């Protein structure tokens, strides 16, 4: 138990080191002075989410290409940046439109927000949690629209819950290890 608690404190300390309190206070004050909402579509959290995602995607492309943006071409270099494409992803703070960078050769496979991915992981977890609490697909869809301002169709919710159910069925039907479950395995003969 002590190890788990110390790990949590280390993670919290690392998060505090990354987040500058003065910068956060300034951002909130500037948003409020400019009439910007803190949450919801077009709010400060959505804008910060967009900036962080786009910055991370640019970093991924830089790593993939092996050179910084605007660097002069070297001999033998065949792949370059090739603009961006717009994409809306559903996040825990609502829908966020991001600009995903591209490369000329089309070999860049982003990992943070994969190609054809429209939802970040936290949304799937919310859907599963609400489903586990007994809400219907329609109620989950309405809840996400009301609270997060994002449209998630009943069929998308069904797809999310079905993928978990398939994994659960596979886990339930797995062969049991004799060493770990000797009584159960003996009774299954």
XYZ file of C-alpha atoms in Angstrom, residues 37-183:
147
model
C -15.764 30.610 -21.069
C -13.545 28.226 -19.161
C -15.416 25.072 -20.215
C -17.599 24.030 -23.113
C -17.173 24.450 -26.839
C -14.783 27.298 -27.623
C -13.774 27.542 -23.957
C -10.301 27.777 -22.470
C -10.046 24.031 -21.734
C -11.008 23.118 -25.294
C -8.483 25.609 -26.687
C -5.719 24.291 -24.422
C -6.601 20.726 -25.430
C -6.367 21.713 -29.103
C -2.995 23.419 -28.633
C -1.519 20.504 -26.668
C -2.755 17.900 -29.192
C -1.492 19.880 -32.195
C 1.877 20.510 -30.552
C 2.292 16.815 -29.721
C 1.322 15.813 -33.280
C 3.893 18.262 -34.688
C 6.479 16.656 -32.407
C 5.536 13.220 -33.709
C 5.968 14.400 -37.307
C 9.325 16.013 -36.497
C 10.471 12.709 -35.009
C 9.169 10.805 -38.050
C 10.875 13.095 -40.569
C 14.054 13.605 -38.579
C 14.153 17.383 -39.011
C 12.566 20.483 -37.507
C 9.991 22.598 -39.368
C 11.634 25.038 -41.765
C 14.997 23.272 -41.845
C 16.714 23.427 -45.206
C 16.613 20.328 -47.359
C 19.565 17.974 -47.137
C 20.887 15.748 -49.874
C 18.924 12.527 -50.052
C 15.948 13.806 -48.065
C 12.813 12.711 -49.851
C 10.028 13.411 -47.363
C 8.820 16.813 -46.195
C 5.954 18.405 -44.304
C 2.890 18.791 -46.485
C 0.369 20.998 -44.725
C -2.373 19.930 -42.355
C -5.820 18.434 -42.468
C -8.647 19.462 -40.202
C -10.194 16.867 -37.931
C -12.724 17.064 -35.102
C -12.146 14.739 -32.168
C -14.472 14.158 -29.261
C -12.644 14.706 -25.984
C -13.588 14.870 -22.326
C -13.931 18.647 -22.708
C -16.182 18.371 -25.771
C -15.526 18.391 -29.514
C -12.168 19.900 -30.461
C -11.132 20.719 -34.019
C -7.435 20.056 -34.569
C -5.059 20.484 -37.492
C -3.224 17.195 -38.067
C 0.118 17.623 -39.873
C 0.871 15.573 -42.990
C 3.979 14.464 -44.813
C 4.454 14.449 -48.559
C 5.113 10.682 -48.807
C 2.021 9.838 -46.754
C 4.022 7.603 -44.404
C 3.313 9.547 -41.185
C 1.123 7.498 -38.816
C 0.273 9.665 -35.790
C 0.049 7.758 -32.507
C -1.636 10.292 -30.223
C -4.664 10.731 -32.494
C -4.510 7.900 -35.008
C -5.817 8.110 -38.565
C -9.615 7.708 -38.655
C -9.797 8.053 -34.838
C -12.625 10.386 -33.834
C -12.714 9.908 -30.054
C -10.006 10.111 -27.439
C -9.876 7.320 -24.837
C -11.598 9.214 -22.035
C -14.845 9.384 -24.019
C -14.938 5.598 -24.436
C -14.366 5.203 -20.702
C -17.275 7.574 -19.959
C -19.574 5.620 -22.261
C -18.618 2.338 -20.606
C -19.075 3.792 -17.130
C -22.536 5.160 -17.961
C -23.501 1.872 -19.600
C -22.356 -0.058 -16.516
C -24.601 2.192 -14.418
C -27.566 1.004 -16.474
C -28.177 3.944 -18.816
C -29.555 3.105 -22.241
C -27.690 4.081 -25.401
C -30.144 6.929 -25.979
C -29.679 8.224 -22.429
C -25.887 8.076 -22.794
C -26.063 9.968 -26.088
C -28.318 12.622 -24.543
C -26.054 12.925 -21.481
C -22.923 13.460 -23.585
C -24.734 16.064 -25.711
C -26.031 17.904 -22.648
C -22.889 17.838 -20.511
C -20.084 17.923 -23.100
C -21.836 19.439 -26.104
C -20.776 16.538 -28.277
C -22.881 14.295 -30.468
C -22.171 10.592 -30.071
C -24.634 8.441 -31.976
C -26.400 5.433 -30.490
C -24.588 3.216 -33.003
C -21.194 4.565 -31.860
C -22.145 3.879 -28.248
C -23.207 0.387 -29.268
C -19.871 -0.156 -31.023
C -17.954 0.923 -27.909
C -19.930 -1.338 -25.569
C -19.891 -4.270 -28.030
C -16.083 -4.156 -28.234
C -15.893 -4.501 -24.466
C -18.453 -7.311 -24.457
C -16.436 -9.218 -27.087
C -13.320 -8.896 -24.942
C -15.222 -10.071 -21.870
C -16.598 -13.121 -23.703
C -13.096 -14.011 -24.905
C -11.764 -13.686 -21.352
C -14.605 -15.808 -19.909
C -13.993 -18.595 -22.444
C -10.189 -18.709 -22.062
C -8.628 -22.022 -21.013
C -7.801 -22.116 -17.325
C -4.308 -22.863 -16.063
C -4.145 -26.087 -14.005
C -1.501 -24.585 -11.731
C -3.649 -21.619 -10.723
C -7.103 -23.217 -10.679
C -6.658 -26.950 -9.975
C -10.143 -27.528 -8.485
